Short mmCIF file of C-alpha atoms and ligand atoms in Angstrom, two decimals:
data_model
loop_
_atom_site.label_atom_id
_atom_site.label_comp_id
_atom_site.label_asym_id
_atom_site.label_seq_id
_atom_site.Cartn_x
_atom_site.Cartn_y
_atom_site.Cartn_z
CA CYS A 195 55.27 -47.01 -13.26
CA MET A 196 51.95 -45.24 -13.28
CA GLY A 197 49.75 -46.25 -16.10
CA ASN A 198 50.95 -49.78 -16.76
CA HIS A 199 48.11 -52.10 -17.39
CA TYR A 200 47.25 -55.70 -18.14
CA ASN A 201 44.37 -57.19 -20.09
CA ILE A 202 42.95 -60.36 -18.57
CA ILE A 203 40.48 -62.46 -20.54
CA LEU A 204 38.82 -65.28 -18.64
CA ILE A 205 37.04 -67.69 -20.96
CA GLY A 206 34.58 -69.85 -19.05
CA ALA A 207 33.88 -67.05 -16.61
CA THR A 208 30.66 -68.49 -15.25
CA GLY A 209 31.83 -72.10 -14.96
CA ASP A 210 32.43 -74.15 -11.86
CA LEU A 211 36.17 -73.63 -11.56
CA ALA A 212 35.85 -69.90 -12.11
CA GLN A 213 33.22 -69.71 -9.41
CA LYS A 214 35.17 -71.80 -6.97
CA TYR A 215 38.67 -70.42 -7.39
CA LEU A 216 39.49 -68.18 -10.30
CA TRP A 217 37.55 -65.04 -9.46
CA ARG A 218 38.90 -65.16 -5.94
CA GLY A 219 42.45 -65.52 -7.31
CA LEU A 220 41.95 -62.61 -9.69
CA PHE A 221 40.49 -60.52 -6.92
CA ASP A 222 43.50 -61.20 -4.69
CA LEU A 223 45.78 -60.23 -7.53
CA PHE A 224 43.75 -57.12 -8.21
CA SER A 225 43.71 -56.00 -4.60
CA GLN A 226 47.34 -56.74 -3.80
CA THR A 227 48.98 -55.54 -6.97
CA TYR A 228 46.63 -52.65 -7.50
CA VAL A 229 47.60 -51.19 -4.18
CA LYS A 230 51.27 -52.06 -4.29
CA ASP A 231 52.27 -51.30 -7.86
CA LYS A 232 49.44 -49.09 -9.00
CA VAL A 233 48.94 -51.15 -12.15
CA GLN A 234 45.56 -51.37 -13.80
CA PHE A 235 43.73 -54.49 -14.81
CA LEU A 236 41.19 -54.59 -17.59
CA ILE A 237 39.30 -57.80 -16.98
CA TYR A 238 36.92 -59.49 -19.39
CA GLY A 239 34.70 -62.32 -18.22
CA CYS A 240 33.67 -64.38 -21.24
CA ALA A 241 31.12 -67.15 -21.64
CA ARG A 242 28.69 -68.44 -24.22
CA LYS A 243 25.58 -66.87 -22.73
CA VAL A 244 23.93 -63.89 -24.44
CA PRO A 245 25.09 -60.56 -22.98
CA ASP A 246 22.13 -59.70 -20.73
CA GLU A 247 21.89 -63.13 -19.19
CA GLY A 248 25.67 -63.58 -18.94
CA ARG A 249 26.23 -60.16 -17.36
CA LYS A 250 23.58 -60.81 -14.74
CA LEU A 251 24.90 -64.25 -13.92
CA LEU A 252 28.49 -63.04 -13.74
CA SER A 253 27.72 -60.22 -11.37
CA GLU A 254 25.79 -62.61 -9.11
CA ILE A 255 28.74 -64.96 -9.13
CA LEU A 256 31.19 -62.20 -8.31
CA LEU A 257 29.07 -60.87 -5.48
CA ASN A 258 28.57 -64.31 -3.99
CA THR A 259 31.98 -65.89 -4.37
CA ILE A 260 34.24 -63.13 -3.08
CA LYS A 261 33.84 -62.91 0.65
CA CYS A 262 34.95 -59.84 2.57
CA HIS A 263 35.33 -59.28 6.29
CA ASP A 264 36.24 -55.62 6.43
CA VAL A 265 35.39 -52.30 4.85
CA GLU A 266 38.61 -52.05 2.90
CA CYS A 267 37.95 -55.38 1.24
CA ARG A 268 34.35 -54.46 0.51
CA GLU A 269 35.44 -51.27 -1.21
CA MET A 270 38.04 -53.15 -3.17
CA LYS A 271 35.45 -55.71 -4.16
CA LYS A 272 33.16 -52.98 -5.39
CA SER A 273 35.78 -51.51 -7.69
CA PHE A 274 36.81 -55.00 -8.80
CA VAL A 275 33.26 -55.99 -9.73
CA GLU A 276 32.70 -52.70 -11.53
CA SER A 277 35.87 -53.11 -13.52
CA ILE A 278 34.84 -56.45 -15.04
CA GLN A 279 33.20 -56.48 -18.42
CA TYR A 280 31.13 -59.40 -19.61
CA HIS A 281 31.56 -60.48 -23.21
CA GLN A 282 29.74 -63.22 -25.07
CA LEU A 283 32.17 -65.59 -26.76
CA LYS A 284 30.61 -68.22 -28.94
CA THR A 285 31.31 -67.48 -32.59
CA GLU A 286 34.31 -66.12 -34.46
CA ALA A 287 32.49 -62.80 -34.83
CA HIS A 288 32.39 -62.57 -31.03
CA TYR A 289 36.17 -62.93 -30.92
CA LYS A 290 36.49 -60.08 -33.42
CA ASP A 291 34.20 -57.92 -31.29
CA LEU A 292 36.19 -58.71 -28.21
CA ASP A 293 39.37 -57.79 -30.01
CA SER A 294 37.90 -54.39 -30.93
CA LYS A 295 36.70 -53.87 -27.40
CA VAL A 296 40.10 -54.71 -25.91
CA SER A 297 41.90 -52.48 -28.42
CA GLU A 298 39.49 -49.63 -27.75
CA ASN A 299 39.88 -49.93 -24.01
CA THR A 300 43.63 -50.20 -24.34
CA LYS A 301 43.72 -47.07 -26.47
CA GLY A 302 41.44 -45.42 -23.96
CA MET A 303 44.01 -46.16 -21.29
CA TYR A 304 46.66 -44.47 -23.39
CA ALA A 305 44.54 -41.39 -23.83
CA MET A 306 43.57 -41.25 -20.21
CA LEU A 307 47.04 -41.39 -18.79
CA ASP A 308 50.32 -39.80 -19.68
CA ALA A 309 51.15 -41.59 -22.92
CA GLU A 310 54.85 -41.77 -22.24
CA TRP A 311 54.28 -43.77 -19.12
CA THR A 312 51.42 -45.86 -20.26
CA TYR A 313 51.52 -49.19 -21.95
CA GLU A 314 50.06 -52.64 -21.92
CA VAL A 315 52.54 -54.88 -20.16
CA GLY A 316 50.92 -58.22 -20.76
CA ARG A 317 47.83 -60.04 -21.84
CA LEU A 318 46.59 -63.15 -20.13
CA VAL A 319 43.98 -65.45 -21.59
CA TYR A 320 42.69 -68.03 -19.12
CA LEU A 321 40.87 -71.04 -20.56
CA SER A 322 38.52 -72.51 -18.00
CA ILE A 323 36.68 -74.66 -20.51
CA PRO A 324 36.35 -78.37 -21.34
CA PRO A 325 39.49 -79.66 -23.08
CA SER A 326 37.46 -80.72 -26.11
CA GLN A 327 37.10 -77.01 -26.84
CA TYR A 328 40.84 -76.29 -26.60
CA PRO A 329 41.83 -76.78 -30.26
CA LYS A 330 39.23 -74.40 -31.69
CA THR A 331 39.58 -71.89 -28.88
CA VAL A 332 43.37 -71.60 -28.98
CA GLN A 333 43.22 -71.05 -32.71
CA LEU A 334 40.71 -68.20 -32.32
CA VAL A 335 42.59 -66.70 -29.40
CA HIS A 336 45.78 -66.68 -31.44
CA LYS A 337 44.06 -65.23 -34.48
CA HIS A 338 42.13 -62.46 -32.75
CA LEU A 339 43.30 -61.77 -29.26
CA ARG A 340 47.03 -61.22 -29.48
CA PRO A 341 48.18 -57.72 -28.52
CA ARG A 342 48.36 -55.62 -31.67
CA ILE A 343 50.78 -52.98 -30.60
CA ALA A 344 54.16 -54.54 -31.15
CA ARG A 345 56.66 -53.61 -28.42
CA ASN A 346 57.21 -56.07 -25.63
CA VAL A 347 53.70 -56.88 -24.57
CA TRP A 348 53.68 -60.47 -23.40
CA MET A 349 50.91 -62.92 -24.18
CA ARG A 350 50.25 -65.87 -21.86
CA ILE A 351 47.65 -68.56 -22.16
CA VAL A 352 46.61 -70.57 -19.10
CA LEU A 353 45.08 -74.04 -19.38
CA GLU A 354 43.51 -76.45 -16.94
CA LYS A 355 43.93 -80.22 -16.85
CA PRO A 356 43.31 -82.75 -18.26
CA PHE A 357 46.07 -82.28 -20.79
CA GLY A 358 45.23 -85.38 -22.77
CA GLU A 359 44.18 -88.81 -21.60
CA ASP A 360 47.30 -90.70 -22.65
CA LEU A 361 50.61 -90.04 -24.35
CA ASP A 362 49.17 -89.81 -27.88
CA SER A 363 46.32 -87.45 -27.09
CA ALA A 364 48.59 -85.30 -24.91
CA ARG A 365 51.04 -85.07 -27.79
CA ASP A 366 48.27 -84.13 -30.24
CA LEU A 367 47.08 -81.38 -27.94
CA ALA A 368 50.65 -80.17 -27.43
CA ILE A 369 51.14 -79.98 -31.19
CA THR A 370 47.91 -78.01 -31.64
CA LEU A 371 48.99 -75.58 -28.95
CA SER A 372 52.46 -75.19 -30.42
CA GLN A 373 50.95 -74.18 -33.76
CA HIS A 374 49.63 -71.03 -32.13
CA PHE A 375 51.72 -70.41 -29.03
CA LYS A 376 55.37 -70.47 -28.14
CA GLU A 377 56.37 -72.72 -25.25
CA GLU A 378 57.08 -69.73 -23.00
CA GLU A 379 53.55 -68.45 -23.61
CA ILE A 380 51.88 -71.65 -22.35
CA PHE A 381 51.03 -72.00 -18.65
CA ARG A 382 49.46 -75.37 -17.78
CA ILE A 383 48.03 -75.32 -14.29
CA ASP A 384 48.57 -78.08 -11.77
CA HIS A 385 47.01 -76.57 -8.67
CA TYR A 386 49.16 -78.70 -6.37
CA LEU A 387 52.18 -76.71 -7.56
CA GLY A 388 50.56 -73.61 -6.07
CA LYS A 389 50.07 -75.09 -2.60
CA THR A 390 52.13 -73.38 0.08
CA VAL A 391 54.15 -76.42 1.16
CA VAL A 392 54.63 -77.82 -2.34
CA LYS A 393 56.04 -74.46 -3.41
CA GLN A 394 58.41 -74.76 -0.47
CA ILE A 395 60.00 -78.10 -1.40
CA LEU A 396 62.68 -76.69 -3.72
CA PRO A 397 63.47 -73.64 -1.54
CA PHE A 398 63.74 -76.00 1.44
CA ARG A 399 66.22 -78.16 -0.41
CA TYR A 400 68.26 -75.10 -1.40
CA VAL A 401 68.29 -73.44 2.00
CA SER A 402 68.99 -76.65 3.89
CA ARG A 403 71.43 -77.85 1.26
CA GLU A 404 74.43 -78.21 3.53
CA ALA A 405 72.60 -80.40 6.03
CA TYR A 406 70.19 -82.34 3.86
CA GLU A 407 71.72 -82.68 0.42
CA PRO A 408 74.34 -85.24 1.57
CA LEU A 409 71.44 -87.39 2.85
CA TRP A 410 69.23 -86.94 -0.21
CA ASN A 411 70.08 -90.17 -2.02
CA SER A 412 69.58 -93.92 -2.00
CA HIS A 413 72.44 -94.49 0.46
CA HIS A 414 70.50 -92.65 3.11
CA VAL A 415 66.86 -92.69 2.08
CA ASP A 416 64.95 -95.88 2.66
CA ARG A 417 61.85 -94.80 0.76
CA VAL A 418 59.79 -91.79 -0.19
CA GLU A 419 56.02 -91.83 0.12
CA ILE A 420 53.96 -89.30 -1.80
CA VAL A 421 50.40 -89.57 -0.65
CA MET A 422 47.08 -87.92 -1.43
CA LYS A 423 44.29 -89.42 0.63
CA GLU A 424 40.80 -88.03 0.20
CA LYS A 425 37.70 -88.59 2.25
CA VAL A 426 35.30 -87.50 -0.47
CA ASP A 427 33.82 -89.90 -2.96
CA VAL A 428 32.92 -89.08 -6.55
CA LYS A 429 29.17 -88.98 -6.06
CA GLY A 430 27.54 -86.51 -8.42
CA ARG A 431 30.32 -86.77 -10.97
CA THR A 432 30.69 -90.48 -11.60
CA ALA A 433 30.05 -90.08 -15.33
CA PHE A 434 33.10 -87.83 -15.56
CA TYR A 435 35.24 -89.77 -13.09
CA ASP A 436 34.54 -93.08 -14.71
CA GLU A 437 36.44 -91.95 -17.80
CA VAL A 438 39.36 -90.85 -15.70
CA GLY A 439 40.13 -93.01 -12.68
CA VAL A 440 42.64 -92.22 -9.98
CA ILE A 441 45.82 -92.50 -12.04
CA ARG A 442 44.75 -89.91 -14.59
CA ASP A 443 42.99 -87.80 -11.99
CA VAL A 444 45.82 -87.26 -9.51
CA MET A 445 48.86 -89.46 -10.18
CA GLN A 446 49.98 -88.51 -13.65
CA ASN A 447 49.77 -84.88 -12.61
CA HIS A 448 49.75 -83.84 -8.92
CA LEU A 449 51.75 -86.71 -7.47
CA THR A 450 54.23 -86.86 -10.34
CA GLU A 451 54.84 -83.11 -10.06
CA ILE A 452 55.55 -83.42 -6.34
CA PHE A 453 57.81 -86.39 -7.01
CA CYS A 454 59.86 -84.20 -9.38
CA LEU A 455 60.37 -81.51 -6.76
CA VAL A 456 61.67 -84.07 -4.28
CA ALA A 457 63.82 -86.13 -6.62
CA MET A 458 65.28 -83.78 -9.22
CA GLU A 459 68.87 -82.53 -9.18
CA LEU A 460 69.23 -78.98 -7.91
CA PRO A 461 70.56 -76.63 -10.55
CA VAL A 462 73.40 -74.42 -9.28
CA ASP A 463 71.32 -71.26 -9.44
CA SER A 464 67.99 -71.52 -7.60
CA GLY A 465 66.59 -68.65 -9.68
CA ASN A 466 67.31 -70.18 -13.07
CA ILE A 467 63.86 -71.28 -14.24
CA ALA A 468 65.08 -72.82 -17.48
CA ALA A 469 67.62 -74.92 -15.57
CA ILE A 470 64.96 -76.08 -13.10
CA LEU A 471 62.69 -77.16 -15.93
CA ALA A 472 65.57 -78.95 -17.67
CA SER A 473 66.44 -80.78 -14.47
CA LYS A 474 62.83 -81.88 -14.03
CA GLN A 475 62.68 -83.15 -17.60
CA ARG A 476 65.93 -85.09 -17.16
CA LEU A 477 64.56 -86.78 -14.07
CA LEU A 478 61.28 -87.77 -15.71
CA HIS A 479 63.19 -89.41 -18.55
CA GLN A 480 65.06 -91.46 -15.94
CA VAL A 481 61.91 -92.94 -14.41
CA GLU A 482 60.88 -96.44 -15.50
CA ALA A 483 57.39 -96.72 -16.96
CA VAL A 484 55.11 -98.23 -14.30
CA ASN A 485 54.35 -101.90 -14.91
CA GLU A 486 51.82 -104.36 -13.55
CA GLN A 487 54.10 -105.56 -10.77
CA SER A 488 54.33 -102.06 -9.37
CA VAL A 489 50.73 -101.14 -9.04
CA LEU A 490 47.80 -101.99 -6.87
CA THR A 491 44.36 -100.66 -7.73
CA ALA A 492 41.15 -100.70 -5.78
CA GLN A 493 37.62 -99.31 -5.94
CA TYR A 494 35.46 -98.20 -3.04
CA SER A 495 32.55 -100.48 -2.48
CA SER A 496 29.64 -98.17 -3.31
CA TYR A 497 31.23 -96.82 -6.51
CA HIS A 498 29.48 -99.16 -8.86
CA ARG A 499 26.08 -98.48 -7.29
CA GLU A 500 26.61 -94.71 -7.54
CA PHE A 501 27.67 -95.03 -11.16
CA ILE A 502 24.57 -96.99 -12.12
CA SER A 503 22.25 -94.56 -10.39
CA GLU A 504 23.86 -91.52 -12.03
CA THR A 505 24.12 -92.80 -15.58
CA THR A 506 22.03 -94.78 -18.00
CA SER A 507 24.65 -97.49 -18.19
CA ARG A 508 23.49 -101.03 -17.63
CA GLU A 509 26.96 -102.46 -17.43
CA SER A 510 27.32 -104.89 -14.65
CA LEU A 511 30.83 -104.05 -13.54
CA ARG A 512 32.88 -100.90 -13.63
CA LYS A 513 36.64 -101.32 -13.63
CA THR A 514 37.59 -97.77 -12.77
CA PRO A 515 40.09 -97.59 -9.90
CA THR A 516 39.38 -95.03 -7.19
CA PHE A 517 42.53 -95.93 -5.27
CA ALA A 518 46.02 -96.80 -6.46
CA ALA A 519 49.39 -97.38 -4.88
CA THR A 520 52.31 -97.46 -7.29
CA LEU A 521 56.03 -97.69 -7.19
CA LEU A 522 58.28 -95.39 -9.21
CA LYS A 523 61.83 -96.50 -9.87
CA VAL A 524 64.41 -93.93 -10.83
CA ASN A 525 67.41 -94.96 -12.89
CA ASN A 526 70.04 -92.50 -11.86
CA ALA A 527 73.04 -92.52 -9.55
CA ARG A 528 71.25 -90.61 -6.83
CA TRP A 529 68.13 -92.71 -6.54
CA LYS A 530 68.88 -96.18 -7.90
CA GLY A 531 67.25 -98.58 -5.43
CA THR A 532 65.06 -96.10 -3.53
CA PRO A 533 61.35 -96.81 -3.93
CA PHE A 534 59.11 -93.81 -4.49
CA ILE A 535 55.65 -94.90 -3.48
CA LEU A 536 52.83 -92.82 -4.90
CA MET A 537 49.42 -93.34 -3.46
CA GLY A 538 46.08 -91.66 -3.99
CA GLY A 539 42.48 -92.53 -3.38
CA LYS A 540 38.91 -91.45 -2.72
CA LYS A 541 36.67 -92.34 0.18
CA LEU A 542 39.48 -93.16 2.53
CA GLU A 543 39.54 -92.63 6.24
CA GLU A 544 40.93 -89.12 6.22
CA LYS A 545 41.98 -86.27 3.98
CA ALA A 546 45.73 -85.87 4.03
CA SER A 547 48.40 -85.05 1.45
CA TYR A 548 52.06 -85.31 2.26
CA VAL A 549 55.52 -86.35 1.23
CA ARG A 550 57.28 -88.53 3.75
CA ILE A 551 60.98 -89.22 3.42
CA VAL A 552 62.08 -92.10 5.59
CA PHE A 553 65.82 -92.25 6.22
CA LYS A 554 67.89 -95.35 6.79
CA ASP A 555 69.56 -96.20 10.07
CA ASN A 556 72.94 -95.12 8.74
CA VAL A 557 71.90 -91.49 9.01
CA MET A 558 73.73 -90.16 12.02
CA CYS A 559 71.73 -88.93 14.92
CA MET A 560 72.06 -85.17 15.08
CA SER A 561 70.67 -84.60 18.51
CA ALA A 562 73.49 -83.74 20.90
CA THR A 563 71.36 -83.88 23.99
CA LYS A 564 69.98 -87.36 24.06
CA PRO A 565 70.47 -90.73 22.49
CA CYS A 566 68.45 -91.53 19.42
CA GLY A 567 67.95 -95.17 20.07
CA ASN A 568 66.09 -96.73 17.22
CA MET A 569 63.95 -93.70 16.61
CA GLN A 570 62.92 -93.49 12.99
CA LYS A 571 64.31 -90.49 11.17
CA GLN A 572 61.80 -88.95 8.89
CA LEU A 573 61.12 -85.67 7.18
CA ILE A 574 57.54 -84.91 6.25
CA PHE A 575 56.13 -82.18 4.06
CA TYR A 576 52.49 -81.89 5.06
CA ILE A 577 50.65 -80.31 2.17
CA GLY A 578 47.22 -80.23 3.75
CA GLY A 579 44.52 -82.27 5.34
CA SER A 580 41.42 -82.26 7.42
CA ASP A 581 42.87 -82.00 10.90
CA HIS A 582 45.67 -80.19 12.71
CA ARG A 583 48.04 -83.13 12.38
CA HIS A 584 48.05 -82.66 8.64
CA ALA A 585 48.09 -78.88 8.52
CA PRO A 586 50.62 -77.42 6.09
CA MET A 587 54.11 -77.65 7.59
CA VAL A 588 57.46 -79.32 7.31
CA ILE A 589 58.27 -81.59 10.19
CA ALA A 590 61.33 -83.69 11.01
CA SER A 591 62.24 -86.08 13.76
CA ASP A 592 64.49 -84.58 16.33
CA ALA A 593 67.33 -86.78 15.18
CA LEU A 594 67.63 -84.97 11.87
CA PRO A 595 69.51 -81.74 11.13
CA SER A 596 67.75 -78.51 12.05
CA PHE A 597 66.17 -76.16 9.54
CA ALA A 598 67.37 -72.80 8.43
CA ASP A 599 65.00 -69.89 8.95
CA ARG A 600 63.46 -68.15 5.98
CA PRO A 601 61.04 -65.29 5.39
CA GLY A 602 57.38 -66.18 5.71
CA TRP A 603 58.13 -69.33 7.72
CA LYS A 604 58.59 -69.91 11.38
CA ALA A 605 61.09 -72.56 12.45
CA GLN A 606 60.65 -74.04 15.89
CA ASN A 607 61.52 -76.95 18.07
CA LEU A 608 58.36 -78.29 19.54
CA LYS A 609 57.44 -80.77 22.12
CA LEU A 610 54.50 -82.59 20.65
CA ASP A 611 52.35 -85.24 21.98
CA LEU A 612 51.39 -86.79 18.73
CA THR A 613 51.54 -90.07 17.02
CA TYR A 614 52.65 -90.04 13.44
CA PHE A 615 52.45 -93.23 11.47
CA GLY A 616 52.12 -95.39 14.49
CA GLN A 617 55.19 -93.88 16.10
CA SER A 618 55.14 -91.44 18.91
CA ILE A 619 57.23 -88.38 18.16
CA ASN A 620 57.41 -86.09 21.11
CA GLU A 621 60.14 -83.78 20.00
CA THR A 622 60.38 -82.46 16.48
CA ARG A 623 61.63 -79.61 14.40
CA GLN A 624 58.95 -77.82 12.51
CA LEU A 625 58.71 -75.21 9.86
CA ILE A 626 55.33 -73.57 9.74
CA PRO A 627 54.13 -71.16 7.08
CA GLU A 628 52.93 -67.86 8.47
CA ALA A 629 50.14 -67.81 5.89
CA ASP A 630 48.63 -70.70 3.98
CA ASP A 631 47.83 -69.07 0.68
CA ASP A 632 45.27 -70.31 -1.77
CA ALA A 633 46.85 -72.37 -4.56
CA TYR A 634 45.01 -70.59 -7.36
CA THR A 635 45.85 -67.17 -5.99
CA ASN A 636 49.52 -68.19 -5.89
CA LEU A 637 49.45 -69.55 -9.42
CA ILE A 638 47.58 -66.65 -10.99
CA GLN A 639 50.23 -64.37 -9.51
CA ALA A 640 52.95 -66.70 -10.75
CA VAL A 641 51.63 -66.34 -14.32
CA PHE A 642 52.19 -62.62 -14.01
CA GLU A 643 55.67 -63.14 -12.60
CA GLY A 644 56.47 -65.56 -15.43
CA GLU A 645 57.40 -68.27 -12.90
CA ARG A 646 57.21 -71.09 -15.40
CA HIS A 647 58.66 -73.69 -13.08
CA LEU A 648 55.34 -73.59 -11.20
CA PHE A 649 53.55 -74.81 -14.34
CA VAL A 650 53.73 -77.91 -16.51
CA ASP A 651 55.94 -77.53 -19.56
CA THR A 652 55.36 -79.62 -22.68
CA GLU A 653 58.37 -81.89 -22.38
CA SER A 654 57.68 -82.77 -18.74
CA LEU A 655 54.04 -83.40 -19.53
CA LEU A 656 54.86 -85.88 -22.27
CA ALA A 657 57.57 -87.53 -20.18
CA SER A 658 55.05 -88.00 -17.39
CA TRP A 659 52.50 -89.56 -19.75
CA GLN A 660 55.28 -91.85 -20.92
CA ILE A 661 55.53 -93.18 -17.36
CA TRP A 662 51.78 -93.72 -16.89
CA THR A 663 50.19 -94.49 -20.27
CA ASN A 664 51.02 -98.20 -20.47
CA ILE A 665 49.83 -99.03 -17.02
CA ILE A 666 46.55 -97.18 -17.53
CA LYS A 667 45.94 -99.30 -20.61
CA MET A 668 47.04 -102.51 -18.89
CA ILE A 669 44.77 -102.11 -15.89
CA SER A 670 41.77 -100.98 -17.88
CA GLU A 671 40.77 -104.64 -18.22
CA THR A 672 41.50 -105.61 -14.64
CA MET A 673 38.85 -105.51 -11.99
CA PRO A 674 40.23 -103.51 -9.06
CA ARG A 675 39.82 -104.96 -5.58
CA ILE A 676 36.93 -103.57 -3.61
CA TYR A 677 37.45 -101.67 -0.36
CA HIS A 678 35.29 -100.42 2.48
CA GLY A 679 37.34 -97.77 4.16
CA LEU A 680 40.99 -98.50 3.58
CA ASP A 681 43.62 -97.89 6.18
CA VAL A 682 46.55 -96.79 4.13
CA GLU A 683 48.84 -95.43 6.79
CA PRO A 684 52.15 -95.56 4.96
CA GLU A 685 53.81 -97.16 7.93
CA LEU A 686 52.25 -100.31 6.58
CA LEU A 687 53.81 -99.87 3.19
CA ASP A 688 57.00 -101.42 4.51
CA PHE A 689 55.24 -104.68 4.21
CA TYR A 690 53.94 -104.06 0.76
CA LEU A 691 57.42 -103.80 -0.60
CA THR A 692 58.42 -107.26 -1.64
CA ASN A 693 61.50 -108.71 -3.30
CA GLY A 694 60.68 -107.68 -6.80
CA GLY A 695 59.86 -104.21 -5.56
CA GLY A 696 56.19 -104.88 -6.14
CA LEU A 697 53.37 -104.13 -3.77
CA LYS A 698 51.48 -106.82 -1.93
CA PHE A 699 48.10 -106.39 -0.39
CA ASN A 700 45.98 -109.08 1.17
CA VAL A 701 42.46 -109.49 0.03
CA ASP A 702 40.02 -111.19 2.28
CA GLN A 703 36.40 -111.54 1.27
CA ASP A 704 36.61 -108.60 -1.06
CA VAL A 705 38.02 -106.35 1.60
CA ILE A 706 41.58 -105.20 1.42
CA ARG A 707 43.42 -105.73 4.64
CA VAL A 708 47.01 -105.59 5.53
CA ASP A 709 48.18 -108.59 7.47
CA ASP A 710 49.88 -108.08 10.75
CA PRO A 711 53.54 -108.36 9.80
CA LYS A 712 54.43 -110.22 12.97
C1 BG6 B 1027 41.70 -82.45 -8.49
C2 BG6 B 1027 41.07 -83.79 -8.74
O1 BG6 B 1027 42.72 -82.20 -9.39
O2 BG6 B 1027 42.21 -82.40 -7.15
C3 BG6 B 1027 39.99 -84.07 -7.73
O3 BG6 B 1027 40.53 -83.80 -10.06
C4 BG6 B 1027 40.55 -83.94 -6.33
O4 BG6 B 1027 39.46 -85.37 -7.91
C5 BG6 B 1027 41.23 -82.58 -6.16
O5 BG6 B 1027 39.50 -84.09 -5.40
C6 BG6 B 1027 41.87 -82.46 -4.79
O6 BG6 B 1027 42.39 -81.20 -4.60
P1 BG6 B 1027 42.60 -80.59 -3.15
O7 BG6 B 1027 43.23 -79.27 -3.40
O8 BG6 B 1027 41.23 -80.50 -2.53
O9 BG6 B 1027 43.47 -81.55 -2.39
#
C-alpha cells in the first residue's frame, strides 16, 4: 500500500565491497521496487569519517559506481542519490544520534502520508565491515537501532564472510550474534548463493523431478565435480590471503553451499524455507570431515615472491595453499559411494565455475532418434566464467532426459560444435537464463523477501566448519606443491580417484602434472 517504507542502514558505506557491489544492489532494489510497489526507502550510508568528508566521499562513490545508459535510469539515480543520508558512526553517541535521526525521519513519513496507510515495514542493517568489528557493532546495533514502534516491523542484519576462521571462532561469533539477534533476523551472505545458475539448482531439481530424481543417487551418478577455477592471482592482497588460503576463502563457503544444493534431499514443499534449511543441515551432518587422504593442495609459483614483496615478512617459505582439490564423502543412503570432488584455485588457466554431474553407464539413453554409443552422460550447471563456453546455463548431453520449461529460462536443443572436457558434444539440451542478474542485487532483494534459504544459517555454518576445520589445521604445516599454470580439467580427475578414494597427482620437478593414463 501507499506509504509503506523501509529503513536501510549500510555500515561501511564507503568501503570496497560497498563500492563494488552494494550500492548497485541497493539502487536496483530502489528502482525496481520503488516503481512496482510504490514503497519508500530511507537509506543511511554510515562510515567512520567525519560528516563533511564522509558525505563528499559517499556522493562521489554513488555517482561513479552506478552506471546508467538511459534517461530513465539517470533520473532514478538522481533521486536515489538525493535520498541517501550520510551519518558518521564511530562512537556510541553516534549510534544514539542515528537512532534519533531514523526515528525523526520515520515519524516524518507518518506525518507526510495518510497515517492509516503508513508504516515502517522493516529495517535492514547491512554490516560491510571487518569481522573483528562485528561483536561491538552488533551489540550497538541491537541496543540503539531496533525499530521502536512495536507492531510487526521486522529487523534484519546482514553480514559478510568470513564467519570465523575455524569451528571454535565461528561458534564464538555465532554466540555473540545470538545474544542480540534471533536466528530469523540474521542473514549471512554467501554471494555464490545469489548467482543466477546457483539459485536455479533447487528449482531445476523440483521441476525436473520426474526425470532426474530417479537418477540422482549413487546407483546412477559416478561423481560430482564442483569447481571454481580463477585466473586472477592474489597480488595486492597477499597479506590478507595468506591468513586465509583457498579452503577458507572459497571451499568452506561457496563450494560447500553449492554442494548442499546438489546433494540435499528435496523437502515435499519447494516453498517451505524451514524445511529446506533443515534438509541442508541434515546433509551437512552426514558428510565426513575431510582428512589428509582426501586433499591435495598446491601454491602458484610466484606466490611466495609476491608475499615477500608486499609484506615485511622475512619468512623463507609460505605454506598457504592457493589451490585445493578435495573429496567429500556423504554417509547417507542416497550418496554412499559417490565422490563429490570440490576444487578451487587461483592463477589457473581460465576462469570457470560449474557443477558437473557425471552419470554412470547404467543410465538409459533417452534419445529416441539415434544410438548413444558410449557417449558420456553429463549434466553441467555453468555458474560463470570468462568465455562463452562457461556462460551461465544448464547443459546436458543429448542422452539425458529433456528439461521442463520455466519462466525466465529458455530451454532449447542445440547443435553445438564444442568440446567439453575433452569430449565433443555436438547435440545438447540447454537451459539458458534470459537475464544473468547480479548476485548482490539478487541477495539484497532476497533479504527483503525473507528468503532465508539463500543465506547461511547458524547450524549449517557450524556443520560446514566441522567438515573443514581439522584439515585446515592438518595442512597448515605441510608445504603445498608448487604449480605453474595447472590444467585441472575435471576429465582428468578420473585418474586422481584411487582405491582409498584419495586423490593422486604427479609431481615432477616441482610442477604438478597429470600422467597420461594410458
Ligand atoms: C570471494 C573470494 O568470495 O569470491 C575471492 O574471497 C574470489 O577470493 C571471489 O576471487 C570470486 O567471486 P566471483 O563472483 O568473481 O566468482
